[in-house]
Coordinates of C-alpha atoms and ligand atoms in Angstrom, one line a residue:
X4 CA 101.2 25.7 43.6
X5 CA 97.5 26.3 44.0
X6 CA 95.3 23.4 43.3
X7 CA 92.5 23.5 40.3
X8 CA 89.1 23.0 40.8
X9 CA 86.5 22.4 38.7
X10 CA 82.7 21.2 38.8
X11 CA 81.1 17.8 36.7
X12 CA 77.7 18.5 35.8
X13 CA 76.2 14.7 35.1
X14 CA 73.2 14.9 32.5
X15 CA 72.9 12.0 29.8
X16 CA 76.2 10.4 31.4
X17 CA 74.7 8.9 34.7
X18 CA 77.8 6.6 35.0
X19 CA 81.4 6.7 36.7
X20 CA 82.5 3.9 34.0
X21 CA 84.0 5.1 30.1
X22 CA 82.5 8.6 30.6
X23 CA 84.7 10.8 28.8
X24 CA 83.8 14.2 29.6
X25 CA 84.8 12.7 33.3
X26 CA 88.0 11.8 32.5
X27 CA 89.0 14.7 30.7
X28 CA 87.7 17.0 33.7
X29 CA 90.2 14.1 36.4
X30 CA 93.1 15.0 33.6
X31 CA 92.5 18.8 34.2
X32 CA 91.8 19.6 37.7
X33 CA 92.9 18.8 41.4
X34 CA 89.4 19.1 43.0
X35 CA 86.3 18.8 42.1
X36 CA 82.2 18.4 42.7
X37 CA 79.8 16.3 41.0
X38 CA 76.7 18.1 40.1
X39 CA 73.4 17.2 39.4
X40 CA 70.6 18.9 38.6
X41 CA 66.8 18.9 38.6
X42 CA 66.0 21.5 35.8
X43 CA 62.4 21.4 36.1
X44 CA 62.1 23.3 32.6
X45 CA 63.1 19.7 31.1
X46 CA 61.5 17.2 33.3
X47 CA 57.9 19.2 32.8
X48 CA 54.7 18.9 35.3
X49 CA 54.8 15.5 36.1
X50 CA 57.5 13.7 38.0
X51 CA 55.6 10.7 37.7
X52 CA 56.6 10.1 34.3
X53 CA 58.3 7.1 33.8
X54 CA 60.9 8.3 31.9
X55 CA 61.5 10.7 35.4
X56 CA 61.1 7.9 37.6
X57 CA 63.8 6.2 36.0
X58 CA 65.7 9.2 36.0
X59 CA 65.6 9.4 39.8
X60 CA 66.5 6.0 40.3
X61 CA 69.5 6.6 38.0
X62 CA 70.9 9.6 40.0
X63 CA 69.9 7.9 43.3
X64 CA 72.4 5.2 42.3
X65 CA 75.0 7.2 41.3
X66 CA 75.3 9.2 44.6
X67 CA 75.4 5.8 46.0
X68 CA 78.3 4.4 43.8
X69 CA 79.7 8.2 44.6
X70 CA 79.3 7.8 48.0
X71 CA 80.8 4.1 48.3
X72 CA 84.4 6.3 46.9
X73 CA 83.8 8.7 49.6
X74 CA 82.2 11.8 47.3
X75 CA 79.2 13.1 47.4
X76 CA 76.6 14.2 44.6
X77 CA 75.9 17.4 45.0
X78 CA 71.9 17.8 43.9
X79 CA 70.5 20.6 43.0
X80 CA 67.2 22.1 41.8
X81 CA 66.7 25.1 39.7
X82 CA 67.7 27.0 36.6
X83 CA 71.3 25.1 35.7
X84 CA 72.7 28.4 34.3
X85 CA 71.8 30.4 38.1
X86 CA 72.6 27.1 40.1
X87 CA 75.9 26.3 37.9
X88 CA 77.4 29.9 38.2
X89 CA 76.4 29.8 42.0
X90 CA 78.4 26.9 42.4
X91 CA 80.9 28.0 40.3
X92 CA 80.9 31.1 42.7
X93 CA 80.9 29.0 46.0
X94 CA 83.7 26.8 45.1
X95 CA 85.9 29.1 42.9
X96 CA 85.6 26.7 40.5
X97 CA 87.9 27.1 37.3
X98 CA 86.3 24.4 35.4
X99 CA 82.7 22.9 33.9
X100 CA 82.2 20.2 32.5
X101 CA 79.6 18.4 30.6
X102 CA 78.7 16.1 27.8
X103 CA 77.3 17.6 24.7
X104 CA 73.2 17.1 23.8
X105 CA 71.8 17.9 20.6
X106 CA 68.3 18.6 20.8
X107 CA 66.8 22.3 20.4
X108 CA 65.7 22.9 23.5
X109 CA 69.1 21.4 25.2
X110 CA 71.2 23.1 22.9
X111 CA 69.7 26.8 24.5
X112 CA 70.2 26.0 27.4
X113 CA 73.9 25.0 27.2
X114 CA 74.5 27.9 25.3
X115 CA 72.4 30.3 28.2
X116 CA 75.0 28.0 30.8
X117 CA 78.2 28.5 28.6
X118 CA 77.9 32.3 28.7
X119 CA 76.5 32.6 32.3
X120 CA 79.7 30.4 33.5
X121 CA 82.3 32.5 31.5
X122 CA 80.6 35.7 32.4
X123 CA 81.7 34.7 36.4
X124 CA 85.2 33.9 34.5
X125 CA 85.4 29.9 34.4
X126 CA 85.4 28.3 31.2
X127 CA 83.3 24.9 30.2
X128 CA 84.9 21.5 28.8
X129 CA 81.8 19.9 27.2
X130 CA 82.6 16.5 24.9
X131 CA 80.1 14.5 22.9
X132 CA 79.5 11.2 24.8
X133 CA 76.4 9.8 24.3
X134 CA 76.8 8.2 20.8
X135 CA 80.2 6.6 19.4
X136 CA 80.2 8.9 16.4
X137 CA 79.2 13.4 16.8
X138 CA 76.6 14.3 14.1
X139 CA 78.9 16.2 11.9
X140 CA 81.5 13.2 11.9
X141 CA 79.9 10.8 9.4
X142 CA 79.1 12.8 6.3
X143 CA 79.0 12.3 2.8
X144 CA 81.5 12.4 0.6
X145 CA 80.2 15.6 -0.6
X146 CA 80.3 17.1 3.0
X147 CA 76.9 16.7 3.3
X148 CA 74.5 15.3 5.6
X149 CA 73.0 11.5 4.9
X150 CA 69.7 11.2 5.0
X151 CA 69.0 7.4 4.2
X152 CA 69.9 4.7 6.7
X153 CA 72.4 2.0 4.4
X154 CA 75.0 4.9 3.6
X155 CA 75.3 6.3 6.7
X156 CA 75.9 3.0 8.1
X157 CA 78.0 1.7 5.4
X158 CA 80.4 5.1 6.0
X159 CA 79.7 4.4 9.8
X160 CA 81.7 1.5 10.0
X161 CA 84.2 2.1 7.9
X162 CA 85.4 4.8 10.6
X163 CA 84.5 2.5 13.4
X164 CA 88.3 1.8 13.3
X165 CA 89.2 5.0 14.5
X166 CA 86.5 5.5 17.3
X167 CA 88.1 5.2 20.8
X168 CA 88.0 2.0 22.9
X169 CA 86.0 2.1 25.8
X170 CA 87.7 2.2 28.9
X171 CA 84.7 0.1 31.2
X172 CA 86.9 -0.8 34.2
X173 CA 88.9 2.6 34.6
X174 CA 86.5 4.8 36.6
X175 CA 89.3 7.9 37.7
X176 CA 88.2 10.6 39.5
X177 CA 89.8 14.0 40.3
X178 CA 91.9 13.9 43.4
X179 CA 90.1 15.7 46.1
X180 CA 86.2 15.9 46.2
X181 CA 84.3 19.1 47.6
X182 CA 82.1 19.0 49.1
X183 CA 78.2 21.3 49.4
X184 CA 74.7 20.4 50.5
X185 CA 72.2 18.8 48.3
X186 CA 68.8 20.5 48.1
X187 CA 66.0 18.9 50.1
X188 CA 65.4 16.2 47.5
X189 CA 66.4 12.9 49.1
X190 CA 62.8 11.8 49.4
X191 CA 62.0 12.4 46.0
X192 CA 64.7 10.2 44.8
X193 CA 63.8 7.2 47.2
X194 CA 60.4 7.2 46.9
X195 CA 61.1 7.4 43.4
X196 CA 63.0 4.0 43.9
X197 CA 60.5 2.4 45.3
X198 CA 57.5 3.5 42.9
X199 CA 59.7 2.6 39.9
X200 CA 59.8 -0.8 41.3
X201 CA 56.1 -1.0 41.9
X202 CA 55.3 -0.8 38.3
X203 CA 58.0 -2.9 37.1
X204 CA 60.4 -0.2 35.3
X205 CA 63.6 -1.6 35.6
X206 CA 66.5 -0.8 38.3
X207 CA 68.5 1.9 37.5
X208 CA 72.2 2.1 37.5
X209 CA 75.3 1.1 36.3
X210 CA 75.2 -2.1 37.8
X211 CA 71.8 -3.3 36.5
X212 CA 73.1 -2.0 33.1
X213 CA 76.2 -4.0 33.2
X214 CA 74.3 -6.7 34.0
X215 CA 71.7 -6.5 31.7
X216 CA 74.2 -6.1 28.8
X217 CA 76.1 -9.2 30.4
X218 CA 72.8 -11.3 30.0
X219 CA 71.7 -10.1 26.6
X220 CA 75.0 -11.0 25.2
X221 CA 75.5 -14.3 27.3
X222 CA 72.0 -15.9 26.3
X223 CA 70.1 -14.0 23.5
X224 CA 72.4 -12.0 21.2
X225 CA 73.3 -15.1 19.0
X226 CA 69.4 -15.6 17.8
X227 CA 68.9 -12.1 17.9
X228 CA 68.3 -11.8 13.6
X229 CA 65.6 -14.0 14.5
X230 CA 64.0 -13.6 17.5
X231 CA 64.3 -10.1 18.0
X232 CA 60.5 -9.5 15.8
X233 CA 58.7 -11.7 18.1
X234 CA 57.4 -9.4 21.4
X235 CA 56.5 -12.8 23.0
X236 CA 60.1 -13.6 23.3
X237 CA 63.0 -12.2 25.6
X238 CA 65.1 -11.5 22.4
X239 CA 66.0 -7.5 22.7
X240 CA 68.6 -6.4 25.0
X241 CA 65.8 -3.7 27.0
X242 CA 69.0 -1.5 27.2
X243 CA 67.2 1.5 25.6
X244 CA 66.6 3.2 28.9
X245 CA 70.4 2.8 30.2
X246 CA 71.4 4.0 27.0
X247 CA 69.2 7.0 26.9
X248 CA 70.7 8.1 30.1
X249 CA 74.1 7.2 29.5
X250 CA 74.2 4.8 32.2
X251 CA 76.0 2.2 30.2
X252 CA 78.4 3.8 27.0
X253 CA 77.4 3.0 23.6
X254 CA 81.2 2.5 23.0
X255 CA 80.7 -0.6 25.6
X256 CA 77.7 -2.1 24.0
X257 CA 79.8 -2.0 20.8
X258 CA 83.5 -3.1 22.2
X259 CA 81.7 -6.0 24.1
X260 CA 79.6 -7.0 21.3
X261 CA 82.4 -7.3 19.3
X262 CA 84.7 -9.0 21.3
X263 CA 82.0 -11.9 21.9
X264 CA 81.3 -12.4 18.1
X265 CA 85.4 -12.6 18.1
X266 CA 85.5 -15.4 20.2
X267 CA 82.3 -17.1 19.3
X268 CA 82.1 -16.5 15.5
X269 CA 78.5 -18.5 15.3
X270 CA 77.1 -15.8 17.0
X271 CA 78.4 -13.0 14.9
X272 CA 75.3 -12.2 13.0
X273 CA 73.2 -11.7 15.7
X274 CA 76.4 -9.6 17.0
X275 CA 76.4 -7.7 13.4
X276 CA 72.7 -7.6 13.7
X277 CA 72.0 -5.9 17.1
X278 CA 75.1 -3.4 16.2
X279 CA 73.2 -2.1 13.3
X280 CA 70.2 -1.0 15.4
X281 CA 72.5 0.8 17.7
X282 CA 73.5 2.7 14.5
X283 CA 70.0 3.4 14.0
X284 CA 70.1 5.2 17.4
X285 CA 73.1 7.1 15.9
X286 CA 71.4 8.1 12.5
X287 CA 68.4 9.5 14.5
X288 CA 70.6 11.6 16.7
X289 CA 72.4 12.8 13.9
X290 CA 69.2 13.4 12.1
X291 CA 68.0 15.5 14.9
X292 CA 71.1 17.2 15.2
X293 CA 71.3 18.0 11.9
X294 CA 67.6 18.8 11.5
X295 CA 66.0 19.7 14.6
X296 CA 62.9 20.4 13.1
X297 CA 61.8 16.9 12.7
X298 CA 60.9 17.1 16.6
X299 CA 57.9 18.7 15.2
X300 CA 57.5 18.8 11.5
X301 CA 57.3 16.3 8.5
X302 CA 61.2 15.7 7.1
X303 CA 59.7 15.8 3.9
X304 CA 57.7 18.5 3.1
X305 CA 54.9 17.2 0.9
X306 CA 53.5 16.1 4.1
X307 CA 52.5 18.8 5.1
X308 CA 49.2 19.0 3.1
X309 CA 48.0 15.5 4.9
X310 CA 44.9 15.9 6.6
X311 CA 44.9 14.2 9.5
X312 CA 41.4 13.3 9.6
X313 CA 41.0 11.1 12.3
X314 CA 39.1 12.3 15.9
X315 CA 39.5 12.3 19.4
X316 CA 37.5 9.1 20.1
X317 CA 39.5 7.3 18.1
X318 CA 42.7 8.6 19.3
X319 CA 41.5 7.4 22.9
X320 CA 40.6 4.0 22.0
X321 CA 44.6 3.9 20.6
X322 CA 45.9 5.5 24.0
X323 CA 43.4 2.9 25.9
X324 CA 43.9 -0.4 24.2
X325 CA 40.6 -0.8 22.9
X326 CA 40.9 -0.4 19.3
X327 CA 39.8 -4.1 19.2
X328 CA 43.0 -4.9 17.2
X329 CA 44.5 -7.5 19.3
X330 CA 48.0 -6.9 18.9
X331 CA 47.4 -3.0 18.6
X332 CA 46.0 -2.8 22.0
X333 CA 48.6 -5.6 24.1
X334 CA 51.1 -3.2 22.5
X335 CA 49.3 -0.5 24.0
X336 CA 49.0 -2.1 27.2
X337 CA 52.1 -3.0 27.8
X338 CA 53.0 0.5 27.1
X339 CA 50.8 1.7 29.6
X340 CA 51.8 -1.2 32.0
X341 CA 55.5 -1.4 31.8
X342 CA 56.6 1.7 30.2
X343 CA 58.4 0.0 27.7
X344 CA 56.9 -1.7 24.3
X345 CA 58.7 -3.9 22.1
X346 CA 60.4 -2.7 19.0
X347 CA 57.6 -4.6 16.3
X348 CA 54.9 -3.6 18.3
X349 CA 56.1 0.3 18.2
X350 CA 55.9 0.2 14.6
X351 CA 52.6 -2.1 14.2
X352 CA 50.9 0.6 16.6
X353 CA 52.3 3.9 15.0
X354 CA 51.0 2.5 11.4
X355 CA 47.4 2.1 13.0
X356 CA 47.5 5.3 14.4
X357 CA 49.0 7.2 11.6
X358 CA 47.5 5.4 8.6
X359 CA 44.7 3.1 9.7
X360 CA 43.0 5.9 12.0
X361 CA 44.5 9.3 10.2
X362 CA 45.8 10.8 13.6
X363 CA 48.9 13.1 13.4
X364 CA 52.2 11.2 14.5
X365 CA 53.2 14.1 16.9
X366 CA 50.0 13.3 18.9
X367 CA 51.4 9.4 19.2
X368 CA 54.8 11.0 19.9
X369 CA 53.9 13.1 22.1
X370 CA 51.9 10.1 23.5
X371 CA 55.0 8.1 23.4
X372 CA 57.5 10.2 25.2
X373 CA 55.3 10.9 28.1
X374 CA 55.1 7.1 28.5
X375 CA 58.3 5.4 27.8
X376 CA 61.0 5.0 30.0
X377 CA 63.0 5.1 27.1
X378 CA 61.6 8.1 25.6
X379 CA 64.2 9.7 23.6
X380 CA 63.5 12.6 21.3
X381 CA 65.7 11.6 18.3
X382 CA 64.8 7.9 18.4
X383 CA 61.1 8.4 19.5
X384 CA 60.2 11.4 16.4
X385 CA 62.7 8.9 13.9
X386 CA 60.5 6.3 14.5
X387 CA 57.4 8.0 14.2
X388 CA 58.1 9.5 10.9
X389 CA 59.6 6.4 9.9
X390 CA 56.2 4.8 10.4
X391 CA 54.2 7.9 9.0
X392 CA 55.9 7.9 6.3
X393 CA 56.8 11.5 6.3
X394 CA 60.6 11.3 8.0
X395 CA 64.3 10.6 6.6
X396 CA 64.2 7.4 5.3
X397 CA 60.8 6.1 5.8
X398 CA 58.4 3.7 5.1
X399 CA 57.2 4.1 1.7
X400 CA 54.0 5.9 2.0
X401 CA 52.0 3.0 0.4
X402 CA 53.6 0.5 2.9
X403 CA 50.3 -0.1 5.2
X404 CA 50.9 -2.9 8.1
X405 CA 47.6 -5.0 8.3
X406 CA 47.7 -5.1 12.0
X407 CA 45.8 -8.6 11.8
X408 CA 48.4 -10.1 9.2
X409 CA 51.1 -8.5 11.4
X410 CA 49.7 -10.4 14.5
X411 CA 49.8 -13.5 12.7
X412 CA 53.7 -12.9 11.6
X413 CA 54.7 -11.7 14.8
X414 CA 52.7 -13.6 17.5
X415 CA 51.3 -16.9 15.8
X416 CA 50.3 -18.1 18.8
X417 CA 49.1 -15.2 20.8
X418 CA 51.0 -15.8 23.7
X419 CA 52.1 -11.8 24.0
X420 CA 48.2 -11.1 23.3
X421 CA 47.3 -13.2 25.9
X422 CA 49.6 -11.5 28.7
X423 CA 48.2 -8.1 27.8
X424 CA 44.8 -8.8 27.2
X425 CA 43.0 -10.9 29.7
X426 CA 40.0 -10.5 28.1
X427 CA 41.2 -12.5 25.5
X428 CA 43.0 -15.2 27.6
X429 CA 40.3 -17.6 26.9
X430 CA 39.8 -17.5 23.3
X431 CA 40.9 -20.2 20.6
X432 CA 43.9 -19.6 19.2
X433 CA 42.6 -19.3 15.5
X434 CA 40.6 -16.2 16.4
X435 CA 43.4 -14.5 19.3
X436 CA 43.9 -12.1 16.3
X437 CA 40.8 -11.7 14.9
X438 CA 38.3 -12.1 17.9
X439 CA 35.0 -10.3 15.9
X440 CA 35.4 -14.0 14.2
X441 CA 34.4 -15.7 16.9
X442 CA 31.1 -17.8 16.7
X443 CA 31.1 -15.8 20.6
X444 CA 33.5 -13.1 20.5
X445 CA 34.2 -11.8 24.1
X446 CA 32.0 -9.8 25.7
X447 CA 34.2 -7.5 27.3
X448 CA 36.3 -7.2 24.3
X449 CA 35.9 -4.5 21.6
X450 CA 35.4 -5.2 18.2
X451 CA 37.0 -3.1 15.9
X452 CA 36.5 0.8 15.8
X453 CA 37.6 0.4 12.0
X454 CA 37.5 -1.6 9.3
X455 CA 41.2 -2.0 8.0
X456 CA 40.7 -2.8 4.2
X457 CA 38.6 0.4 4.4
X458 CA 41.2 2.4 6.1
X459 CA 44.1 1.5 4.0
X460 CA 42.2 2.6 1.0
X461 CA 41.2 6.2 2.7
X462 CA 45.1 6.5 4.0
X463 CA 46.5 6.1 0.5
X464 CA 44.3 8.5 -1.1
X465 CA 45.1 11.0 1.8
X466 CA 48.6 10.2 0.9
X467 CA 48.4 10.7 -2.6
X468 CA 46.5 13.6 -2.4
X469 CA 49.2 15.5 0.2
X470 CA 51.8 14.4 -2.8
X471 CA 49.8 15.7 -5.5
X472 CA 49.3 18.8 -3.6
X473 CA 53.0 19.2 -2.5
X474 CA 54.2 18.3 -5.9
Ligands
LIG512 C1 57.3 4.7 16.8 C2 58.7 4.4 17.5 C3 59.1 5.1 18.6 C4 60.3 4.8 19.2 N1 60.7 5.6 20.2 C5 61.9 5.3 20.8 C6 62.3 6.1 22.0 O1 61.7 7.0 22.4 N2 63.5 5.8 22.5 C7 64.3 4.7 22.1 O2 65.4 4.5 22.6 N3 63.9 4.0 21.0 C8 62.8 4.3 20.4 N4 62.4 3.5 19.3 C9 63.3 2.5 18.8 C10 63.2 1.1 19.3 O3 61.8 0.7 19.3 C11 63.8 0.9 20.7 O4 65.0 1.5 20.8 C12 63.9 -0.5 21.1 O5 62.6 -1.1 21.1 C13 64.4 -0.6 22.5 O6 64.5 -2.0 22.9 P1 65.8 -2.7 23.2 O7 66.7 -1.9 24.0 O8 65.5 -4.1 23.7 O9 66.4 -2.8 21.7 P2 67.5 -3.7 21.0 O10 66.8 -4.4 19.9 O11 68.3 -4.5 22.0 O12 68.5 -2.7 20.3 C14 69.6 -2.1 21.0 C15 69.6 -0.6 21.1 O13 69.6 -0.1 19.7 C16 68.8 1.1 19.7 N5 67.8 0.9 18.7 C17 67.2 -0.3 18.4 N6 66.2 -0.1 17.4 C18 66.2 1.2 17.2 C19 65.5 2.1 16.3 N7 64.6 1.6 15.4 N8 65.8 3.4 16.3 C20 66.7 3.9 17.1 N9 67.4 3.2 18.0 C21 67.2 1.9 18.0 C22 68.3 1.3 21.1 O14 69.2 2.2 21.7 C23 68.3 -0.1 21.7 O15 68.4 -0.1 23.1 C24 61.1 3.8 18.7 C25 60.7 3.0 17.6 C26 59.5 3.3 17.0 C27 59.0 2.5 15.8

């Protein structure tokens, strides 16, 4: 009997652990080789992006964990469709498989791979991994689409009962591994890991995921209702980048979760709490999937007459950190510093930019992507339109974040100011969010390139007058 072989190309499912497309391939074939590749249509110009740094580190890891069960990554650079049918070719492979992605661009490109591998006669097994629940499996009970949040969650969990268990400990693996040289890429990848820890992204892998969930869950989940608005405090689980690679599985995040708020029912409402945002990450997706337009246009239409009025200084001061907005620019900063910003912050400084200073949201998301390391097309334009007002379900356009009043709320005591803003380390506490207050405000510090009550009045009439003309 002749033995079946078949090829794993790893994309958004950097893991060995509770990745399903994996073990349906070890169900279906003898032999196999793990693929990855460097499609440099997707990863753009610069491979300096944090988001690609983390990448690297990611796949670095995962030959390693490969390697420690005696297989080794095959890695690759190049068009997937030539390279996959090459290897297809060079190891008679029967067999590819692959988890399913949603966005417009990946979506061509599987298509361009599926009919390039069945054209050199092997078919493809592609499953959706990367969120609990496919886009077209919570819908309405019309058979529509939801577009508001509360529904879609409501109907979410209701079927959560019939979502599959993760399977975290079983990592199996087809039988035999081939194996084929790697491109010349091994220095990229290390020096990757060692410029990722330079700036302070976080370690990739599955291990640092594990870990990470491990901690959130052991000492922050349970104040998580509460704590999780203050960027001071260490009270978000900074899993977005694990999750946006599928190095840890959603399914995990929820299964573990769950099983902790079982046996410690205090903590439950953080549990319930933190669960709900990962349904956010699942409404976006299926948003996107649903609508992949809102990668670059207004969900709702009678947007689409807003004049975005604001100019290219401005814009700069934003990117910079010096819109002289305290918690605007440490938000900014640590952006630009860590790659990462907290969750209150994102919002607080995609209102500023799209209502206090009339710049586009694209141009922050744009801005956005190319800096985080979680940058994630559905959750990154979701949020953006959330905060422009112009997406699914959406801040009410009238809804205008006072970015001094938000300080306030959200860092009374300035303490996350302070550890992005050295210029304002010094200052009394009474003016950290209003430093143009100051009997001697700091000299290296800006003051404001706007005046907010002004701003908020010119947004709403923009707003009003987009609605009036979209009507
Ligand atoms: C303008 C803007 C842009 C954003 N861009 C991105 C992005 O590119 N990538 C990204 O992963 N998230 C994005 N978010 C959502 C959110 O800010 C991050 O997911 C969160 O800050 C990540 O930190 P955490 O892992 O500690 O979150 P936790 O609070 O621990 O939440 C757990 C997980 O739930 C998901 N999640 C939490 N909040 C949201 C949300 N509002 N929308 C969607 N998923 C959520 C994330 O996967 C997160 O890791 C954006 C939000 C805004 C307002």
């Amino acid at each position: 009997m002749s033995l079946v072989r078949g090829l794993h190309w790893f994309r958004n499912d950097l893991r060995l652990r509770d990745n399903t497309t994996l073990l349906a391939l070890a169900d279906r074939v003898d032999e196999w080789l793990p693929v990855f590749i460097f499609d440099p249509g997707f990863l753009g110009d610069d491979p300096d992006l944090p988001r690609v740094r983390f990448l690297k580190d990611c796949v670095s890891r995962l030959r390693d964990d490969l390697s420690s069960r005696g297989v080794a990554l095959c890695i690759r650079e190049g068009d997937p469709a030539e390279v996959l049918t090459r290897l297809v070719d060079e190891t008679r492979s029967e067999i590819v498989s692959f988890g399913a992605a949603d966005t417009p661009l990946a979506r061509r490109r599987d298509e361009a791979v599926g009919a390039a591998i069945k054209k050199v006669g092997a078919s493809t097994l592609v499953i959706r991994d990367h969120t609990v629940f496919g886009p077209e499996e919570i819908r309405t009970k019309q058979d529509g689409v939801y577009s508001v949040y509360t529904p879609y969650k409501n109907a979410w969990w209701a079927r959560w009962f019939e979502a599959p268990r993760h399977a975290a400990k079983r990592v199996r693996l087809p039988a035999i591994a081939l194996e084929l040289k790697s491109d010349n890429l091994q220095i990229a990848l290390s020096s990757s890991t060692s410029s990722t820890s330079k700036v302070g992204l976080p370690a990739g892998g599955e291990i640092a995921a594990a870990r990470r969930l491990k901690s959130f869950l052991t000492d922050s989940i349970s104040d998580y209702e509460v704590s999780r608005d203050f960027p001071a405090v260490d009270g978000t689980s900074r899993l977005s980048p694990y999750l946006r690679f599928g190095v840890i599985s959603p399914r995990r995040c929820f299964d573990e979760a769950l099983a902790l708020g079982a046996a410690q029912p205090a903590a439950m409402e953080g549990v319930r709490k933190w669960l709900d945002e990962l349904v956010w990450r699942e409404f976006y997706a299926m948003v996107l999937a649903n609508s992949p337009r809102v990668l670059t246009q207004n969900f709702r239409r009678e947007y689409d007459h807003l004049e975005w009025s604001g100019s290219d200084a401005e814009f700069e001061a934003w990117r910079l950190g010096k819109t002289g907005y305290p918690i605007v620019d440490a938000g900014m900063r640590q952006l630009a510093q860590t790659g990462w910003m907290h969750n209150r912050v994102r919002m607080i400084v995609a209102s500023f930019l799209t209502k206090d200073l009339l710049i586009d949201w694209r141009r922050g998301a744009r801005h956005f992507f190319d800096s985080l390391v979680d940058g994630d097309p559905a959750s990154n334009s979701g949020g953006w339109q959330w905060a422009a007002s112009t997406g699914t379900d959406s801040q009410p356009y009238f809804r205008i974040f006072n970015p001094t009043l938000q300080g306030q709320k959200w860092d009374p005591e300035g303490i996350y100011i302070r550890r992005f803003i050295p210029e304002l380390r010094g200052i009394e506490t009474r003016f950290i969010h209003a430093p143009w207050k100051a009997k001697e405000p700091p000299i290296d510090y800006p003051s404001p390139i706007v005046d907010h009550s002004i701003q908020r009045e010119r947004a709403l009439d923009a707003y009003r007058s987009a609605r009036a003309k979209g009507a």
